[in-house]
Amino acid sequence: MSQKIGLYAGSFDPVTNGHLDIIRRAAKLFDKLYVAPMTNTSKKYLFSYQEKKSFIEAEIKDLQNVVVVDGKSELSTDLARKLHANFMVRSMRNPDDFGYESGVASINRVLDKNIETIFLLANDRYATISSSMMKEVAKFGGNISEFVPQAVALELIKKLRKD
Protein backbone atom coordinates (compact mmCIF):
# COMPACT_ATOMS: atom_id res chain seq x y z
CA MET A 1 0.00 0.00 0.00
CA SER A 2 1.33 3.44 -0.87
CA GLN A 3 2.08 6.05 1.73
CA LYS A 4 -0.45 8.72 2.52
CA ILE A 5 1.40 11.98 1.89
CA GLY A 6 -0.23 15.35 2.48
CA LEU A 7 0.67 18.91 1.59
CA TYR A 8 -0.60 21.84 3.65
CA ALA A 9 0.17 24.97 1.67
CA GLY A 10 -0.58 28.53 2.71
CA SER A 11 0.88 31.99 2.97
CA PHE A 12 1.41 31.67 6.76
CA ASP A 13 2.16 35.39 7.06
CA PRO A 14 2.36 34.96 9.98
CA VAL A 15 1.66 31.42 11.10
CA THR A 16 -1.10 31.43 13.73
CA ASN A 17 -2.06 28.97 16.44
CA GLY A 18 -4.93 28.03 14.14
CA HIS A 19 -2.49 27.01 11.40
CA LEU A 20 -0.44 25.06 13.93
CA ASP A 21 -3.55 23.26 15.18
CA ILE A 22 -4.34 22.20 11.60
CA ILE A 23 -0.75 20.99 11.13
CA ARG A 24 -0.89 18.92 14.33
CA ARG A 25 -4.26 17.41 13.42
CA ALA A 26 -3.24 16.71 9.81
CA ALA A 27 0.00 15.08 10.96
CA LYS A 28 -2.12 12.33 12.55
CA LEU A 29 -3.79 11.58 9.21
CA PHE A 30 -0.71 11.12 7.04
CA ASP A 31 2.47 9.09 6.96
CA LYS A 32 4.22 12.29 5.90
CA LEU A 33 2.94 15.86 5.89
CA TYR A 34 4.67 18.66 4.06
CA VAL A 35 3.97 22.24 5.10
CA ALA A 36 4.74 24.82 2.44
CA PRO A 37 4.79 28.58 2.85
CA MET A 38 3.59 29.63 -0.61
CA THR A 39 3.20 32.83 -2.59
CA ASN A 40 -0.22 34.38 -3.07
CA THR A 41 0.28 37.14 -5.62
CA SER A 42 -2.70 39.09 -4.25
CA LYS A 43 -1.05 39.50 -0.84
CA LYS A 44 1.73 41.77 0.39
CA TYR A 45 3.95 39.84 2.78
CA LEU A 46 5.48 41.05 6.03
CA PHE A 47 7.69 38.02 6.64
CA SER A 48 10.26 36.39 4.36
CA TYR A 49 10.01 32.75 3.38
CA GLN A 50 12.91 31.93 5.75
CA GLU A 51 11.22 33.68 8.69
CA LYS A 52 7.95 31.82 8.06
CA LYS A 53 9.80 28.52 7.75
CA SER A 54 11.69 29.14 11.00
CA PHE A 55 8.53 30.04 12.92
CA ILE A 56 6.76 26.88 11.76
CA GLU A 57 9.75 24.58 12.35
CA ALA A 58 10.21 25.88 15.89
CA GLU A 59 6.60 25.02 16.73
CA ILE A 60 6.44 21.57 15.14
CA LYS A 61 9.86 20.14 16.00
CA ASP A 62 8.16 17.33 17.97
CA LEU A 63 6.27 16.10 14.88
CA GLN A 64 8.55 13.53 13.27
CA ASN A 65 6.46 13.12 10.10
CA VAL A 66 6.18 16.84 9.26
CA VAL A 67 8.63 18.70 7.04
CA VAL A 68 8.55 22.37 6.02
CA VAL A 69 9.38 22.83 2.33
CA ASP A 70 9.85 25.75 -0.02
CA GLY A 71 6.85 26.43 -2.19
CA LYS A 72 7.23 30.14 -2.77
CA SER A 73 7.60 30.06 -6.55
CA GLU A 74 5.21 27.43 -7.85
CA LEU A 75 1.69 26.12 -7.96
CA SER A 76 0.73 23.94 -5.02
CA THR A 77 -0.30 21.11 -7.37
CA ASP A 78 3.14 21.16 -9.01
CA LEU A 79 4.79 21.04 -5.59
CA ALA A 80 2.50 18.20 -4.49
CA ARG A 81 3.41 16.22 -7.59
CA LYS A 82 7.14 16.79 -6.93
CA LEU A 83 6.73 15.60 -3.33
CA HIS A 84 4.54 12.64 -4.33
CA ALA A 85 1.77 14.06 -2.14
CA ASN A 86 -1.59 12.55 -2.97
CA PHE A 87 -3.56 14.85 -0.66
CA MET A 88 -3.85 18.61 -0.25
CA VAL A 89 -4.86 19.81 3.20
CA ARG A 90 -7.05 22.91 3.31
CA SER A 91 -8.69 24.48 6.33
CA MET A 92 -11.88 26.39 6.87
CA ARG A 93 -12.52 28.69 9.80
CA ASN A 94 -16.13 29.53 9.09
CA PRO A 95 -18.84 29.31 6.40
CA ASP A 96 -17.34 32.33 4.61
CA ASP A 97 -14.22 30.27 3.83
CA PHE A 98 -16.24 27.54 2.11
CA GLY A 99 -16.73 29.39 -1.17
CA TYR A 100 -13.07 30.29 -1.54
CA GLU A 101 -11.75 26.90 -0.42
CA SER A 102 -14.12 24.89 -2.61
CA GLY A 103 -12.98 27.02 -5.57
CA VAL A 104 -9.33 26.28 -4.78
CA ALA A 105 -10.12 22.57 -4.52
CA SER A 106 -11.95 22.62 -7.87
CA ILE A 107 -9.06 24.32 -9.64
CA ASN A 108 -6.56 21.94 -8.06
CA ARG A 109 -8.66 18.97 -9.21
CA VAL A 110 -8.53 20.26 -12.79
CA LEU A 111 -4.78 20.85 -12.54
CA ASP A 112 -4.16 17.35 -11.16
CA LYS A 113 -6.98 14.82 -10.86
CA ASN A 114 -4.77 12.48 -8.79
CA ILE A 115 -4.54 14.85 -5.82
CA GLU A 116 -7.47 14.80 -3.43
CA THR A 117 -8.31 17.78 -1.21
CA ILE A 118 -9.02 17.17 2.47
CA PHE A 119 -10.76 19.92 4.45
CA LEU A 120 -10.20 20.33 8.17
CA LEU A 121 -12.48 22.64 10.10
CA ALA A 122 -10.77 25.06 12.43
CA ASN A 123 -10.95 24.42 16.12
CA ASP A 124 -13.63 26.75 17.56
CA ARG A 125 -10.92 28.46 19.60
CA TYR A 126 -9.21 29.64 16.39
CA ALA A 127 -12.17 30.02 14.04
CA THR A 128 -12.20 33.82 14.21
CA ILE A 129 -8.52 34.56 13.66
CA SER A 130 -6.57 35.19 10.48
CA SER A 131 -3.03 36.27 9.74
CA SER A 132 -4.32 39.60 8.39
CA MET A 133 -6.28 40.19 11.57
CA MET A 134 -3.22 39.44 13.71
CA LYS A 135 -1.18 42.03 11.79
CA GLU A 136 -3.91 44.60 12.27
CA VAL A 137 -4.30 43.96 16.01
CA ALA A 138 -0.52 43.98 16.56
CA LYS A 139 -0.11 47.20 14.54
CA PHE A 140 -2.36 49.02 17.00
CA GLY A 141 -0.85 47.51 20.13
CA GLY A 142 -3.39 44.77 20.84
CA ASN A 143 -2.42 41.60 22.66
CA ILE A 144 -2.11 38.71 20.19
CA SER A 145 -0.37 36.24 22.51
CA GLU A 146 -3.43 33.94 22.58
CA PHE A 147 -3.45 33.64 18.79
CA VAL A 148 0.15 33.28 17.60
CA PRO A 149 3.34 31.71 19.00
CA GLN A 150 5.35 34.01 21.27
CA ALA A 151 8.23 34.38 18.78
CA VAL A 152 5.75 35.43 16.09
CA ALA A 153 4.08 37.95 18.39
CA LEU A 154 7.41 39.54 19.30
CA GLU A 155 8.59 39.75 15.69
CA LEU A 156 5.24 41.11 14.51
CA ILE A 157 5.36 43.90 17.06
CA LYS A 158 8.98 44.68 16.16
CA LYS A 159 8.26 44.86 12.40
CA LEU A 160 5.01 46.79 12.69
CA ARG A 161 6.32 49.35 15.15
CA LYS A 162 9.01 50.40 12.65
CA ASP A 163 6.35 52.11 10.53
CSV table of C-alpha atoms in Angstrom, one decimal:
chain,number,residue,atom,x,y,z
A,1,MET,CA,0.0,0.0,0.0
A,2,SER,CA,1.3,3.4,-0.9
A,3,GLN,CA,2.1,6.1,1.7
A,4,LYS,CA,-0.5,8.7,2.5
A,5,ILE,CA,1.4,12.0,1.9
A,6,GLY,CA,-0.2,15.4,2.5
A,7,LEU,CA,0.7,18.9,1.6
A,8,TYR,CA,-0.6,21.8,3.6
A,9,ALA,CA,0.2,25.0,1.7
A,10,GLY,CA,-0.6,28.5,2.7
A,11,SER,CA,0.9,32.0,3.0
A,12,PHE,CA,1.4,31.7,6.8
A,13,ASP,CA,2.2,35.4,7.1
A,14,PRO,CA,2.4,35.0,10.0
A,15,VAL,CA,1.7,31.4,11.1
A,16,THR,CA,-1.1,31.4,13.7
A,17,ASN,CA,-2.1,29.0,16.4
A,18,GLY,CA,-4.9,28.0,14.1
A,19,HIS,CA,-2.5,27.0,11.4
A,20,LEU,CA,-0.4,25.1,13.9
A,21,ASP,CA,-3.6,23.3,15.2
A,22,ILE,CA,-4.3,22.2,11.6
A,23,ILE,CA,-0.7,21.0,11.1
A,24,ARG,CA,-0.9,18.9,14.3
A,25,ARG,CA,-4.3,17.4,13.4
A,26,ALA,CA,-3.2,16.7,9.8
A,27,ALA,CA,0.0,15.1,11.0
A,28,LYS,CA,-2.1,12.3,12.6
A,29,LEU,CA,-3.8,11.6,9.2
A,30,PHE,CA,-0.7,11.1,7.0
A,31,ASP,CA,2.5,9.1,7.0
A,32,LYS,CA,4.2,12.3,5.9
A,33,LEU,CA,2.9,15.9,5.9
A,34,TYR,CA,4.7,18.7,4.1
A,35,VAL,CA,4.0,22.2,5.1
A,36,ALA,CA,4.7,24.8,2.4
A,37,PRO,CA,4.8,28.6,2.8
A,38,MET,CA,3.6,29.6,-0.6
A,39,THR,CA,3.2,32.8,-2.6
A,40,ASN,CA,-0.2,34.4,-3.1
A,41,THR,CA,0.3,37.1,-5.6
A,42,SER,CA,-2.7,39.1,-4.3
A,43,LYS,CA,-1.0,39.5,-0.8
A,44,LYS,CA,1.7,41.8,0.4
A,45,TYR,CA,3.9,39.8,2.8
A,46,LEU,CA,5.5,41.0,6.0
A,47,PHE,CA,7.7,38.0,6.6
A,48,SER,CA,10.3,36.4,4.4
A,49,TYR,CA,10.0,32.8,3.4
A,50,GLN,CA,12.9,31.9,5.7
A,51,GLU,CA,11.2,33.7,8.7
A,52,LYS,CA,8.0,31.8,8.1
A,53,LYS,CA,9.8,28.5,7.7
A,54,SER,CA,11.7,29.1,11.0
A,55,PHE,CA,8.5,30.0,12.9
A,56,ILE,CA,6.8,26.9,11.8
A,57,GLU,CA,9.7,24.6,12.3
A,58,ALA,CA,10.2,25.9,15.9
A,59,GLU,CA,6.6,25.0,16.7
A,60,ILE,CA,6.4,21.6,15.1
A,61,LYS,CA,9.9,20.1,16.0
A,62,ASP,CA,8.2,17.3,18.0
A,63,LEU,CA,6.3,16.1,14.9
A,64,GLN,CA,8.5,13.5,13.3
A,65,ASN,CA,6.5,13.1,10.1
A,66,VAL,CA,6.2,16.8,9.3
A,67,VAL,CA,8.6,18.7,7.0
A,68,VAL,CA,8.6,22.4,6.0
A,69,VAL,CA,9.4,22.8,2.3
A,70,ASP,CA,9.8,25.8,0.0
A,71,GLY,CA,6.8,26.4,-2.2
A,72,LYS,CA,7.2,30.1,-2.8
A,73,SER,CA,7.6,30.1,-6.5
A,74,GLU,CA,5.2,27.4,-7.9
A,75,LEU,CA,1.7,26.1,-8.0
A,76,SER,CA,0.7,23.9,-5.0
A,77,THR,CA,-0.3,21.1,-7.4
A,78,ASP,CA,3.1,21.2,-9.0
A,79,LEU,CA,4.8,21.0,-5.6
A,80,ALA,CA,2.5,18.2,-4.5
A,81,ARG,CA,3.4,16.2,-7.6
A,82,LYS,CA,7.1,16.8,-6.9
A,83,LEU,CA,6.7,15.6,-3.3
A,84,HIS,CA,4.5,12.6,-4.3
A,85,ALA,CA,1.8,14.1,-2.1
A,86,ASN,CA,-1.6,12.6,-3.0
A,87,PHE,CA,-3.6,14.9,-0.7
A,88,MET,CA,-3.8,18.6,-0.2
A,89,VAL,CA,-4.9,19.8,3.2
A,90,ARG,CA,-7.1,22.9,3.3
A,91,SER,CA,-8.7,24.5,6.3
A,92,MET,CA,-11.9,26.4,6.9
A,93,ARG,CA,-12.5,28.7,9.8
A,94,ASN,CA,-16.1,29.5,9.1
A,95,PRO,CA,-18.8,29.3,6.4
A,96,ASP,CA,-17.3,32.3,4.6
A,97,ASP,CA,-14.2,30.3,3.8
A,98,PHE,CA,-16.2,27.5,2.1
A,99,GLY,CA,-16.7,29.4,-1.2
A,100,TYR,CA,-13.1,30.3,-1.5
A,101,GLU,CA,-11.7,26.9,-0.4
A,102,SER,CA,-14.1,24.9,-2.6
A,103,GLY,CA,-13.0,27.0,-5.6
A,104,VAL,CA,-9.3,26.3,-4.8
A,105,ALA,CA,-10.1,22.6,-4.5
A,106,SER,CA,-12.0,22.6,-7.9
A,107,ILE,CA,-9.1,24.3,-9.6
A,108,ASN,CA,-6.6,21.9,-8.1
A,109,ARG,CA,-8.7,19.0,-9.2
A,110,VAL,CA,-8.5,20.3,-12.8
A,111,LEU,CA,-4.8,20.9,-12.5
A,112,ASP,CA,-4.2,17.3,-11.2
A,113,LYS,CA,-7.0,14.8,-10.9
A,114,ASN,CA,-4.8,12.5,-8.8
A,115,ILE,CA,-4.5,14.9,-5.8
A,116,GLU,CA,-7.5,14.8,-3.4
A,117,THR,CA,-8.3,17.8,-1.2
A,118,ILE,CA,-9.0,17.2,2.5
A,119,PHE,CA,-10.8,19.9,4.5
A,120,LEU,CA,-10.2,20.3,8.2
A,121,LEU,CA,-12.5,22.6,10.1
A,122,ALA,CA,-10.8,25.1,12.4
A,123,ASN,CA,-10.9,24.4,16.1
A,124,ASP,CA,-13.6,26.7,17.6
A,125,ARG,CA,-10.9,28.5,19.6
A,126,TYR,CA,-9.2,29.6,16.4
A,127,ALA,CA,-12.2,30.0,14.0
A,128,THR,CA,-12.2,33.8,14.2
A,129,ILE,CA,-8.5,34.6,13.7
A,130,SER,CA,-6.6,35.2,10.5
A,131,SER,CA,-3.0,36.3,9.7
A,132,SER,CA,-4.3,39.6,8.4
A,133,MET,CA,-6.3,40.2,11.6
A,134,MET,CA,-3.2,39.4,13.7
A,135,LYS,CA,-1.2,42.0,11.8
A,136,GLU,CA,-3.9,44.6,12.3
A,137,VAL,CA,-4.3,44.0,16.0
A,138,ALA,CA,-0.5,44.0,16.6
A,139,LYS,CA,-0.1,47.2,14.5
A,140,PHE,CA,-2.4,49.0,17.0
A,141,GLY,CA,-0.8,47.5,20.1
A,142,GLY,CA,-3.4,44.8,20.8
A,143,ASN,CA,-2.4,41.6,22.7
A,144,ILE,CA,-2.1,38.7,20.2
A,145,SER,CA,-0.4,36.2,22.5
A,146,GLU,CA,-3.4,33.9,22.6
A,147,PHE,CA,-3.5,33.6,18.8
A,148,VAL,CA,0.1,33.3,17.6
A,149,PRO,CA,3.3,31.7,19.0
A,150,GLN,CA,5.4,34.0,21.3
A,151,ALA,CA,8.2,34.4,18.8
A,152,VAL,CA,5.8,35.4,16.1
A,153,ALA,CA,4.1,38.0,18.4
A,154,LEU,CA,7.4,39.5,19.3
A,155,GLU,CA,8.6,39.7,15.7
A,156,LEU,CA,5.2,41.1,14.5
A,157,ILE,CA,5.4,43.9,17.1
A,158,LYS,CA,9.0,44.7,16.2
A,159,LYS,CA,8.3,44.9,12.4
A,160,LEU,CA,5.0,46.8,12.7
A,161,ARG,CA,6.3,49.3,15.2
A,162,LYS,CA,9.0,50.4,12.7
A,163,ASP,CA,6.4,52.1,10.5
